[in-house]
Short mmCIF file of C-alpha atoms in Angstrom, two decimals:
data_model
loop_
_atom_site.label_atom_id
_atom_site.label_comp_id
_atom_site.label_asym_id
_atom_site.label_seq_id
_atom_site.Cartn_x
_atom_site.Cartn_y
_atom_site.Cartn_z
CA MET A 1 -0.60 0.08 -0.24
CA THR A 2 1.32 3.08 -1.02
CA PRO A 3 1.30 6.23 2.19
CA ASP A 4 -0.22 8.87 1.99
CA ARG A 5 1.83 11.55 1.71
CA HIS A 6 -0.96 13.86 3.18
CA ALA A 7 -1.44 12.68 6.30
CA ALA A 8 1.57 11.51 6.98
CA LEU A 9 4.16 14.16 8.70
CA PRO A 10 8.20 13.28 8.77
CA THR A 11 9.85 11.99 12.29
CA LEU A 12 12.12 14.26 14.05
CA ALA A 13 14.28 10.39 13.36
CA GLN A 14 14.40 10.99 9.64
CA LEU A 15 15.08 14.13 9.73
CA ARG A 16 18.00 13.48 12.05
CA ALA A 17 19.56 10.67 9.91
CA LEU A 18 18.75 13.11 6.57
CA LEU A 19 21.00 15.84 8.36
CA ALA A 20 23.34 13.35 9.38
CA VAL A 21 24.41 12.19 6.14
CA ALA A 22 24.36 15.94 4.43
CA ASP A 23 26.23 17.25 6.98
CA ALA A 24 28.81 13.95 7.25
CA GLY A 25 28.77 13.57 3.25
CA GLY A 26 28.15 10.25 2.99
CA PHE A 27 25.86 7.37 4.71
CA SER A 28 29.12 5.14 5.89
CA GLU A 29 30.60 8.88 7.11
CA ALA A 30 27.89 9.40 8.87
CA ALA A 31 26.30 5.92 10.50
CA ALA A 32 29.93 6.26 12.00
CA GLU A 33 29.79 9.83 13.05
CA LEU A 34 26.68 8.88 15.31
CA GLY A 35 27.36 4.95 16.62
CA VAL A 36 24.86 3.61 14.59
CA SER A 37 24.36 1.25 11.18
CA GLN A 38 24.76 2.26 8.16
CA SER A 39 21.33 0.27 7.43
CA SER A 40 19.16 2.68 9.96
CA LEU A 41 20.49 5.52 7.96
CA SER A 42 19.13 4.14 5.13
CA GLU A 43 15.44 3.25 5.45
CA ALA A 44 15.67 7.26 7.58
CA VAL A 45 16.30 8.12 4.97
CA GLY A 46 14.34 6.20 2.11
CA LYS A 47 11.16 6.51 4.36
CA LEU A 48 11.88 10.08 4.38
CA GLU A 49 12.17 10.21 0.68
CA VAL A 50 8.24 8.28 0.22
CA LEU A 51 6.99 10.94 2.13
CA VAL A 52 7.92 14.05 0.36
CA GLY A 53 7.18 11.62 -2.78
CA LYS A 54 10.92 12.69 -4.64
CA PRO A 55 14.96 11.91 -4.04
CA LEU A 56 16.54 13.61 -1.38
CA LEU A 57 20.15 12.69 -1.62
CA ARG A 58 22.19 12.00 -4.57
CA ARG A 59 24.78 9.39 -4.21
CA SER A 60 28.16 9.79 -6.41
CA ARG A 61 31.94 8.92 -6.50
CA SER A 62 32.46 12.34 -4.40
CA GLY A 63 30.29 11.83 -1.81
CA THR A 64 26.62 12.07 -1.25
CA SER A 65 24.80 15.68 -1.96
CA PRO A 66 21.63 16.90 -1.47
CA THR A 67 19.19 17.07 -4.45
CA PRO A 68 17.11 20.78 -5.08
CA ALA A 69 14.42 19.15 -3.34
CA GLY A 70 17.42 18.08 -1.04
CA GLU A 71 18.27 21.97 0.14
CA ARG A 72 14.77 23.04 0.47
CA LEU A 73 13.55 20.28 2.95
CA LEU A 74 17.38 20.72 4.61
CA LEU A 75 16.33 24.26 5.52
CA HIS A 76 13.66 23.50 7.75
CA ALA A 77 14.40 20.08 8.92
CA ARG A 78 16.65 21.27 11.28
CA THR A 79 14.96 24.09 12.20
CA ALA A 80 12.41 21.87 13.65
CA VAL A 81 14.61 18.90 14.97
CA GLN A 82 16.75 22.97 16.50
CA ALA A 83 12.94 23.33 17.72
CA ALA A 84 12.41 19.87 19.35
CA SER A 85 16.38 20.65 21.16
CA ASP A 86 14.92 24.26 22.94
CA ALA A 87 12.05 22.35 23.70
CA LEU A 88 13.86 20.38 26.31
CA GLN A 89 17.07 22.78 27.53
CA ALA A 90 13.89 25.90 27.20
CA ALA A 91 12.32 23.78 30.31
CA GLN A 92 16.01 22.79 32.31
CA ASP A 93 17.16 24.30 35.42
CA ASP A 94 20.06 26.57 35.29
CA ARG A 95 22.20 25.22 37.75
CA ALA A 96 21.49 21.74 36.09
CA LEU A 97 21.96 21.56 32.73
CA SER A 98 23.42 19.62 30.28
CA GLY A 99 23.02 18.55 26.23
CA THR A 100 25.91 20.20 23.82
CA LEU A 101 27.14 23.10 23.29
CA ARG A 102 28.29 24.04 19.79
CA VAL A 103 30.61 26.73 19.30
CA ALA A 104 32.01 28.40 16.73
CA SER A 105 35.06 30.88 17.06
CA PHE A 106 38.70 32.33 15.48
CA ARG A 107 41.91 30.16 15.28
CA SER A 108 43.16 32.93 17.46
CA THR A 109 39.26 33.85 19.80
CA ALA A 110 39.66 29.96 19.77
CA THR A 111 43.03 29.71 21.70
CA HIS A 112 43.10 32.52 23.50
CA LEU A 113 39.66 33.63 24.28
CA LEU A 114 37.54 30.95 25.00
CA PRO A 115 40.19 28.05 26.94
CA PRO A 116 39.13 30.52 29.58
CA ALA A 117 35.62 31.02 29.38
CA LEU A 118 35.15 27.33 28.89
CA ALA A 119 37.01 25.69 31.81
CA ALA A 120 34.60 28.06 34.03
CA PHE A 121 31.30 26.87 32.12
CA ARG A 122 32.84 23.34 32.89
CA ALA A 123 33.53 23.78 35.61
CA GLN A 124 29.93 25.72 37.04
CA HIS A 125 27.99 22.34 34.56
CA PRO A 126 29.63 19.40 34.13
CA GLY A 127 27.31 17.95 32.61
CA VAL A 128 26.92 20.00 29.89
CA ARG A 129 29.05 18.56 26.58
CA VAL A 130 30.79 21.33 24.91
CA THR A 131 32.49 20.52 20.56
CA LEU A 132 34.38 23.86 19.16
CA LEU A 133 33.55 24.26 15.76
CA ASP A 134 36.59 25.93 13.05
CA GLY A 135 34.61 29.82 12.93
CA ASP A 136 38.00 31.07 9.47
CA THR A 137 35.55 30.09 6.88
CA GLY A 138 32.56 31.59 7.99
CA SER A 139 30.93 31.07 11.26
CA GLU A 140 28.19 33.54 11.15
CA ASP A 141 25.89 31.00 8.48
CA LEU A 142 27.11 28.16 11.47
CA VAL A 143 24.76 29.86 12.98
CA ARG A 144 22.68 30.92 10.73
CA ARG A 145 22.74 26.94 9.63
CA GLY A 146 22.02 25.55 13.29
CA GLN A 147 25.35 23.81 12.90
CA ALA A 148 26.74 26.33 15.39
CA ASP A 149 25.12 27.58 19.22
CA ALA A 150 27.05 30.20 19.47
CA ALA A 151 30.04 32.14 17.78
CA ILE A 152 33.24 34.32 18.34
CA VAL A 153 32.59 37.00 15.36
CA ILE A 154 33.80 40.14 13.97
CA GLU A 155 31.36 42.87 15.01
CA GLU A 156 29.43 44.29 12.57
CA PRO A 157 26.34 43.83 10.64
CA GLN A 158 24.66 39.89 11.15
CA PRO A 159 21.10 39.85 9.55
CA GLY A 160 19.67 37.95 11.43
CA LEU A 161 21.97 37.36 14.10
CA ARG A 162 22.36 38.66 18.09
CA LEU A 163 26.02 40.13 18.38
CA LEU A 164 26.49 40.77 21.94
CA PRO A 165 29.70 43.01 22.23
CA LEU A 166 32.71 41.05 23.57
CA VAL A 167 36.60 42.78 23.77
CA VAL A 168 38.45 45.00 20.76
CA ASP A 169 41.23 43.37 19.43
CA GLU A 170 44.08 44.90 17.32
CA TYR A 171 46.17 44.08 14.44
CA LEU A 172 49.74 44.58 14.55
CA PHE A 173 52.27 44.61 12.16
CA VAL A 174 55.26 41.80 12.77
CA ALA A 175 58.83 41.90 12.12
CA PRO A 176 61.92 41.05 13.19
CA ALA A 177 63.80 42.10 17.07
CA SER A 178 66.42 43.37 14.90
CA ARG A 179 63.99 46.28 12.58
CA GLY A 180 63.48 47.93 16.79
CA THR A 181 60.85 49.89 17.72
CA HIS A 182 61.24 53.06 16.29
CA PRO A 183 57.16 53.55 14.23
CA VAL A 184 55.63 52.19 10.94
CA GLN A 185 56.31 53.51 7.75
CA ARG A 186 53.30 52.91 5.32
CA GLU A 187 55.40 51.01 2.94
CA GLU A 188 56.92 48.53 5.39
CA LEU A 189 53.84 46.79 4.66
CA ALA A 190 54.96 45.87 1.14
CA SER A 191 58.10 45.13 1.62
CA SER A 192 57.57 40.30 1.39
CA LEU A 193 54.37 40.61 3.59
CA LEU A 194 53.05 37.05 3.93
CA LEU A 195 49.31 36.90 5.57
CA ALA A 196 47.10 33.68 7.05
CA PRO A 197 44.52 32.82 4.19
CA GLY A 198 41.20 32.40 3.67
CA PRO A 199 37.94 34.67 3.00
CA ASN A 200 36.37 35.68 6.32
CA ALA A 201 35.07 38.50 7.97
CA CYS A 202 38.55 39.05 9.52
CA ASN A 203 40.89 38.81 6.38
CA ALA A 204 38.23 41.26 4.86
CA ARG A 205 39.25 44.14 7.15
CA LEU A 206 42.22 43.40 6.84
CA MET A 207 42.53 43.51 2.97
CA THR A 208 40.38 46.92 2.63
CA TYR A 209 43.31 48.35 5.40
CA LEU A 210 45.84 47.28 3.15
CA ARG A 211 44.29 48.10 0.27
CA ARG A 212 43.35 51.13 1.84
CA VAL A 213 46.69 52.49 2.90
CA GLY A 214 48.33 51.41 -1.03
CA VAL A 215 48.91 48.14 -0.83
CA ASN A 216 48.40 45.43 -2.74
CA PRO A 217 46.75 42.34 -0.36
CA GLU A 218 47.10 41.08 -3.64
CA ASP A 219 51.76 41.02 -3.63
CA ALA A 220 51.57 39.42 0.14
CA THR A 221 52.22 35.83 0.03
CA GLU A 222 49.15 33.83 1.80
CA ILE A 223 50.14 30.88 4.30
CA GLY A 224 47.61 28.50 6.79
CA GLU A 225 49.79 28.02 10.31
CA ASP A 226 50.28 31.24 12.77
CA SER A 227 52.98 30.21 13.81
CA VAL A 228 54.87 29.21 10.37
CA ILE A 229 54.89 32.63 9.81
CA LEU A 230 55.81 33.97 13.12
CA GLY A 231 58.49 32.09 12.76
CA MET A 232 60.15 32.87 8.59
CA VAL A 233 59.04 37.09 10.03
CA ALA A 234 61.34 35.93 13.14
CA HIS A 235 64.04 34.72 10.66
CA GLY A 236 64.42 38.22 8.45
CA LEU A 237 61.85 36.24 5.46
CA GLY A 238 58.84 38.74 5.89
CA VAL A 239 56.99 40.91 7.50
CA SER A 240 53.22 40.39 8.67
CA VAL A 241 49.81 42.20 10.21
CA MET A 242 48.01 40.44 12.97
CA PRO A 243 45.70 40.25 15.49
CA ARG A 244 46.80 41.21 18.89
CA LEU A 245 45.42 38.03 20.38
CA ALA A 246 46.98 35.83 18.02
CA LEU A 247 50.24 37.21 18.72
CA THR A 248 49.95 36.58 22.49
CA PRO A 249 51.76 35.19 23.78
CA LEU A 250 54.30 37.61 21.56
CA PRO A 251 57.52 34.75 20.90
CA PRO A 252 60.49 35.58 20.32
CA GLY A 253 62.69 36.94 17.18
CA VAL A 254 59.86 39.00 16.23
CA VAL A 255 58.67 42.73 17.57
CA ALA A 256 54.79 43.93 17.30
CA LEU A 257 54.39 47.34 16.84
CA PRO A 258 50.54 49.98 16.20
CA LEU A 259 49.53 50.50 12.65
CA PRO A 260 50.42 53.85 10.63
CA GLU A 261 46.66 53.60 10.79
CA PRO A 262 45.22 51.81 13.53
CA LEU A 263 42.92 49.07 12.57
CA LEU A 264 40.71 47.71 15.07
CA ARG A 265 38.40 44.18 15.57
CA PRO A 266 35.30 44.17 17.32
CA LEU A 267 34.23 40.74 18.67
CA ALA A 268 31.48 39.46 19.82
CA LEU A 269 29.48 36.84 20.94
CA ALA A 270 26.65 35.62 17.97
CA THR A 271 23.45 33.46 18.47
CA LEU A 272 19.74 33.18 16.64
CA PRO A 273 17.69 35.20 18.39
CA HIS A 274 15.07 33.76 19.47
CA ARG A 275 17.79 31.09 21.19
CA ALA A 276 19.38 33.15 22.93
CA GLY A 277 17.27 33.37 26.56
CA LEU A 278 17.81 29.31 26.05
CA PRO A 279 19.69 28.37 29.72
CA LEU A 280 22.57 26.63 28.34
CA LEU A 281 23.92 29.69 25.75
CA ARG A 282 22.33 32.51 28.70
CA ALA A 283 24.92 30.85 31.56
CA PHE A 284 27.75 30.17 28.26
CA SER A 285 27.54 33.92 28.06
CA ALA A 286 27.45 34.75 31.79
CA ALA A 287 30.74 32.83 31.71
CA LEU A 288 32.57 34.25 28.44
CA LEU A 289 31.65 37.97 29.93
CA GLU A 290 33.04 37.10 33.38
CA VAL A 291 36.21 35.89 32.35
CA LEU A 292 36.68 39.10 30.49
CA ARG A 293 35.49 41.07 33.43
CA ARG A 294 38.74 39.54 35.29
CA ALA A 295 41.11 39.59 32.61
CA PRO A 296 44.86 39.62 33.23
CA GLU A 297 46.02 43.89 32.56
CA GLU A 298 47.80 42.34 29.17
CA LEU A 299 44.30 41.45 27.88
CA ALA A 300 42.12 43.91 28.86
CA PRO A 301 44.01 46.79 30.37
CA ALA A 302 40.80 49.81 29.98
CA PRO A 303 38.06 49.90 28.45
CA THR A 304 38.66 52.64 24.67
CA PRO A 305 37.98 55.86 23.04
CA GLU A 306 35.18 54.68 21.22
CA LEU A 307 33.75 51.84 22.81
CA PRO A 308 34.19 52.54 26.37
CA ALA A 309 31.60 49.89 27.52
CA ARG A 310 33.38 47.00 27.31
CA PRO A 311 36.79 45.07 27.77
CA SER A 312 39.82 46.32 24.93
CA LEU A 313 42.53 44.47 23.79
CA LEU A 314 44.85 47.16 22.89
CA HIS A 315 47.68 48.82 25.00
#
């Protein structure tokens, strides 16, 4: 008997199966990640495709990807699965939280801002599992798609997101220590410039700045690891421009100096507006703000004139 597609509704298990396979890029990968059998995922997705009346996933040699119908369904599937989880979270006691918190972050903020906040959060809420996600290529979209609960982002207009201001970071000129500490001249920025790659908000901010001061960022050499850039700079193989957080602590053999014109990176915590009040996200936001309030002087010496209400990373 053919199921009545108009009467039946998908189950959360079927929607979760579709999301898992789409995100992992294959049934076997999704099964391994979830710890279930591949056949159970195939059965769940198959039943969902019967309900919809058309294929939702396309299998090829390069992996499994959503069909156009699958893409349209995925957005609503994420919303439905997230809403079910949020309903349980909303009923939790603030003093006994459980579940999973997914936080996306830049490498520099994941290295220096998040660890003390996560340590404090874990001490207060040991029942919560925290997962860190790579946000270098678009943490805002991870939050919008429901793949991250919160993200460290550049504080600039972000449609559909709620931003909680955190701190202001400063970009610095990085050169061999032998250069000395005299003021930086614009022409030095074009001397064997080494930069981190990536189409993200931080890089876009830096590229705009370089063009404004007369430097062509296309002439820079891209290197994927900050530690490699700093090692090359220390040995006189180039110079760089990096956020202060990426330079903490400053390694030997290099100096970090103010740019000819200041370039700031205001940071914020992004969440979906309707989820910001959930006990889990509220508790994490409070832990992060408390750690920043108590930050040592090298991280937050004083409020900046531009943004007096928040801590600063400026000297």
